[in-house]
Amino acid sequence: SSDLDSSVFRFGSPATDDRGSISVIVAAALLPMCLMMAIVIDGGRVWLDRTRLQNGVEAAAMASARAWNLGGTSCDSSKLSFVSADGASPTSVTCAVTGTRTKGTLKVSGADQSPLHFASILGRSSSAISASTTVLIGPVGGMAKLWPFALCRDNPAVSTWVNSGMNSQALTTITFEDSNVKCAGSVSGNWSTLDYNGGANSTGETNDWILNGYTSTVNVGDTIQGAPGAPSSSLNVAPMIGKSVLMPLYTNPRMQGANAVYTVAGFAQVKVVAASFSGANAKRSLTIQFQKGSVSGSSVSFTAPDFGLSAIAICSYDNKGVCS
């Protein structure tokens, strides 16, 4: 009876005390957990510093390319200072160019040491980081935001502009109905209002393109429907006087009237100086001045004709990408 009673009282009691074992397990796991947290924290710091450096070299490369393209120094120190725009403070910055300011590349590279806080316990105080961006400069192969008015590539004003080395300051008045100026092909005249999307070509739509440009991309070699002759007097060009616009140049016009089709030959930037869209058709005209310019976010094509408007586009990050 006493043996039974004692066994009852001992039933369910732990045979041993595990509290010491759990403490040992926790202590053993604590070190790798701390090391993992240290790696995550230091790794996040390195990633942040690397991102800031990449943003900086990208900004410096784009600014330097634009300045070089427009006639400035290829690797101007004031433009390379953009490498610190996002908070980076690299220990070294290099800049290199190939080709020319209108058909070439510009590369900016930066290097730095990102401090490590927890890893310093193990004897490593910093991590080397680097970043580079290469920018391609060349004639525009395709772009958006185009004006709906297009000029024949064979117009004498285009030749005058190109032959001047894209430096002429001359004003050009385009008379919409001019029997003395022809463009190669079967369509008379030297001018067209393009219908980019092949739609109804309403006055409202064309006015929107006049003010804001056509939103989709148009490429060299595209064929686009258009209308030769004097544009409608209801088109609102007045707000664009004194502003710069992006204009397509065409070649190889075909067919007639509303069925006329034009092949895009290239793009130019012009300043709108004056416009006369009312009165007799023969007196309606547009006065423009060709300008040098550059656009980003457009495709670069070394095979496209150069009319003074260059495309500037990032072609490589950290030597990964095609820049030719």
mmCIF file of N, CA and C in Angstrom, residues 274-318:
data_model
loop_
_atom_site.group_PDB
_atom_site.id
_atom_site.type_symbol
_atom_site.label_atom_id
_atom_site.label_comp_id
_atom_site.label_asym_id
_atom_site.label_seq_id
_atom_site.Cartn_x
_atom_site.Cartn_y
_atom_site.Cartn_z
ATOM 1 N N ALA A 274 6.876 82.188 -86.492
ATOM 2 C CA ALA A 274 5.640 82.861 -86.888
ATOM 3 C C ALA A 274 4.762 81.864 -87.623
ATOM 4 N N ALA A 275 3.461 82.145 -87.656
ATOM 5 C CA ALA A 275 2.526 81.257 -88.351
ATOM 6 C C ALA A 275 1.386 82.077 -88.916
ATOM 7 N N SER A 276 0.958 81.725 -90.135
ATOM 8 C CA SER A 276 -0.200 82.345 -90.761
ATOM 9 C C SER A 276 -1.067 81.231 -91.327
ATOM 10 N N PHE A 277 -2.147 80.916 -90.614
ATOM 11 C CA PHE A 277 -3.012 79.812 -91.003
ATOM 12 C C PHE A 277 -4.384 80.291 -91.470
ATOM 13 N N SER A 278 -4.504 81.579 -91.769
ATOM 14 C CA SER A 278 -5.790 82.118 -92.216
ATOM 15 C C SER A 278 -5.587 82.832 -93.547
ATOM 16 N N GLY A 279 -6.693 83.215 -94.160
ATOM 17 C CA GLY A 279 -6.623 83.893 -95.436
ATOM 18 C C GLY A 279 -6.517 82.921 -96.593
ATOM 19 N N ALA A 280 -6.083 83.417 -97.743
ATOM 20 C CA ALA A 280 -5.956 82.590 -98.943
ATOM 21 C C ALA A 280 -4.940 81.484 -98.718
ATOM 22 N N ASN A 281 -5.216 80.311 -99.272
ATOM 23 C CA ASN A 281 -4.328 79.164 -99.097
ATOM 24 C C ASN A 281 -2.897 79.472 -99.517
ATOM 25 N N ALA A 282 -2.744 80.208 -100.613
ATOM 26 C CA ALA A 282 -1.412 80.495 -101.142
ATOM 27 C C ALA A 282 -0.591 81.379 -100.210
ATOM 28 N N LYS A 283 -1.261 82.045 -99.251
ATOM 29 C CA LYS A 283 -0.548 82.937 -98.340
ATOM 30 C C LYS A 283 -0.338 82.326 -96.951
ATOM 31 N N ARG A 284 -0.881 81.156 -96.736
ATOM 32 C CA ARG A 284 -0.687 80.511 -95.427
ATOM 33 C C ARG A 284 0.730 79.957 -95.348
ATOM 34 N N SER A 285 1.362 80.183 -94.204
ATOM 35 C CA SER A 285 2.778 79.792 -94.100
ATOM 36 C C SER A 285 3.172 79.560 -92.644
ATOM 37 N N LEU A 286 4.354 79.035 -92.500
ATOM 38 C CA LEU A 286 4.944 78.799 -91.182
ATOM 39 C C LEU A 286 6.407 79.196 -91.257
ATOM 40 N N THR A 287 6.860 80.003 -90.321
ATOM 41 C CA THR A 287 8.263 80.411 -90.277
ATOM 42 C C THR A 287 8.957 79.702 -89.121
ATOM 43 N N ILE A 288 10.050 79.027 -89.436
ATOM 44 C CA ILE A 288 10.758 78.224 -88.440
ATOM 45 C C ILE A 288 12.248 78.542 -88.459
ATOM 46 N N GLN A 289 12.916 78.121 -87.411
ATOM 47 C CA GLN A 289 14.373 78.234 -87.319
ATOM 48 C C GLN A 289 14.911 76.907 -86.806
ATOM 49 N N PHE A 290 15.753 76.245 -87.591
ATOM 50 C CA PHE A 290 16.327 74.967 -87.177
ATOM 51 C C PHE A 290 17.243 75.168 -85.976
ATOM 52 N N GLN A 291 17.239 74.190 -85.081
ATOM 53 C CA GLN A 291 18.062 74.244 -83.882
ATOM 54 C C GLN A 291 18.757 72.909 -83.642
ATOM 55 N N LYS A 292 19.908 72.981 -83.009
ATOM 56 C CA LYS A 292 20.501 71.758 -82.470
ATOM 57 C C LYS A 292 19.747 71.380 -81.205
ATOM 58 N N GLY A 293 19.680 70.091 -80.945
ATOM 59 C CA GLY A 293 18.991 69.657 -79.743
ATOM 60 C C GLY A 293 19.328 68.225 -79.410
ATOM 61 N N SER A 294 18.886 67.803 -78.263
ATOM 62 C CA SER A 294 19.071 66.407 -77.837
ATOM 63 C C SER A 294 17.839 65.970 -77.081
ATOM 64 N N VAL A 295 17.519 64.704 -77.202
ATOM 65 C CA VAL A 295 16.360 64.138 -76.511
ATOM 66 C C VAL A 295 16.782 62.841 -75.839
ATOM 67 N N SER A 296 16.230 62.579 -74.679
ATOM 68 C CA SER A 296 16.480 61.323 -73.983
ATOM 69 C C SER A 296 15.242 60.452 -74.096
ATOM 70 N N GLY A 297 15.427 59.167 -73.852
ATOM 71 C CA GLY A 297 14.311 58.249 -73.929
ATOM 72 C C GLY A 297 13.924 57.899 -75.348
ATOM 73 N N SER A 298 14.751 58.264 -76.322
ATOM 74 C CA SER A 298 14.496 57.938 -77.718
ATOM 75 C C SER A 298 15.568 56.970 -78.207
ATOM 76 N N SER A 299 15.254 56.253 -79.271
ATOM 77 C CA SER A 299 16.201 55.272 -79.781
ATOM 78 C C SER A 299 17.303 55.955 -80.580
ATOM 79 N N VAL A 300 18.502 55.380 -80.513
ATOM 80 C CA VAL A 300 19.671 55.901 -81.214
ATOM 81 C C VAL A 300 19.946 55.010 -82.422
ATOM 82 N N SER A 301 20.216 55.640 -83.563
ATOM 83 C CA SER A 301 20.523 54.888 -84.777
ATOM 84 C C SER A 301 21.666 55.563 -85.514
ATOM 85 N N PHE A 302 22.813 54.872 -85.615
ATOM 86 C CA PHE A 302 23.945 55.446 -86.332
ATOM 87 C C PHE A 302 23.707 55.455 -87.842
ATOM 88 N N THR A 303 22.669 54.746 -88.299
ATOM 89 C CA THR A 303 22.384 54.705 -89.728
ATOM 90 C C THR A 303 21.366 55.768 -90.149
ATOM 91 N N ALA A 304 20.692 56.397 -89.194
ATOM 92 C CA ALA A 304 19.705 57.428 -89.512
ATOM 93 C C ALA A 304 20.416 58.729 -89.892
ATOM 94 N N PRO A 305 19.829 59.532 -90.779
ATOM 95 C CA PRO A 305 20.429 60.819 -91.138
ATOM 96 C C PRO A 305 20.499 61.753 -89.934
ATOM 97 N N ASP A 306 21.509 62.612 -89.925
ATOM 98 C CA ASP A 306 21.702 63.555 -88.826
ATOM 99 C C ASP A 306 21.213 64.929 -89.266
ATOM 100 N N PHE A 307 20.147 65.408 -88.621
ATOM 101 C CA PHE A 307 19.615 66.741 -88.904
ATOM 102 C C PHE A 307 19.786 67.664 -87.699
ATOM 103 N N GLY A 308 20.766 67.356 -86.842
ATOM 104 C CA GLY A 308 21.060 68.211 -85.705
ATOM 105 C C GLY A 308 20.342 67.856 -84.426
ATOM 106 N N LEU A 309 19.483 66.841 -84.482
ATOM 107 C CA LEU A 309 18.774 66.390 -83.275
ATOM 108 C C LEU A 309 19.323 65.029 -82.880
ATOM 109 N N SER A 310 19.950 64.962 -81.716
ATOM 110 C CA SER A 310 20.584 63.724 -81.261
ATOM 111 C C SER A 310 19.751 63.041 -80.182
ATOM 112 N N ALA A 311 19.808 61.730 -80.196
ATOM 113 C CA ALA A 311 19.207 60.944 -79.117
ATOM 114 C C ALA A 311 20.302 60.550 -78.137
ATOM 115 N N ILE A 312 19.990 60.632 -76.873
ATOM 116 C CA ILE A 312 20.929 60.260 -75.812
ATOM 117 C C ILE A 312 20.260 59.200 -74.963
ATOM 118 N N ALA A 313 20.852 58.012 -74.931
ATOM 119 C CA ALA A 313 20.213 56.891 -74.244
ATOM 120 C C ALA A 313 21.253 56.065 -73.505
ATOM 121 N N ILE A 314 20.882 55.591 -72.325
ATOM 122 C CA ILE A 314 21.764 54.691 -71.573
ATOM 123 C C ILE A 314 21.800 53.348 -72.288
ATOM 124 N N CYS A 315 22.993 52.861 -72.561
ATOM 125 C CA CYS A 315 23.133 51.592 -73.267
ATOM 126 C C CYS A 315 23.789 50.508 -72.420
ATOM 127 N N SER A 316 24.369 50.880 -71.268
ATOM 128 C CA SER A 316 25.061 49.879 -70.469
ATOM 129 C C SER A 316 25.160 50.319 -69.014
ATOM 130 N N TYR A 317 24.897 49.356 -68.122
ATOM 131 C CA TYR A 317 25.193 49.503 -66.704
ATOM 132 C C TYR A 317 26.270 48.486 -66.342
ATOM 133 N N ASP A 318 27.342 48.971 -65.726
ATOM 134 C CA ASP A 318 28.424 48.083 -65.277
ATOM 135 C C ASP A 318 28.896 47.167 -66.406
#
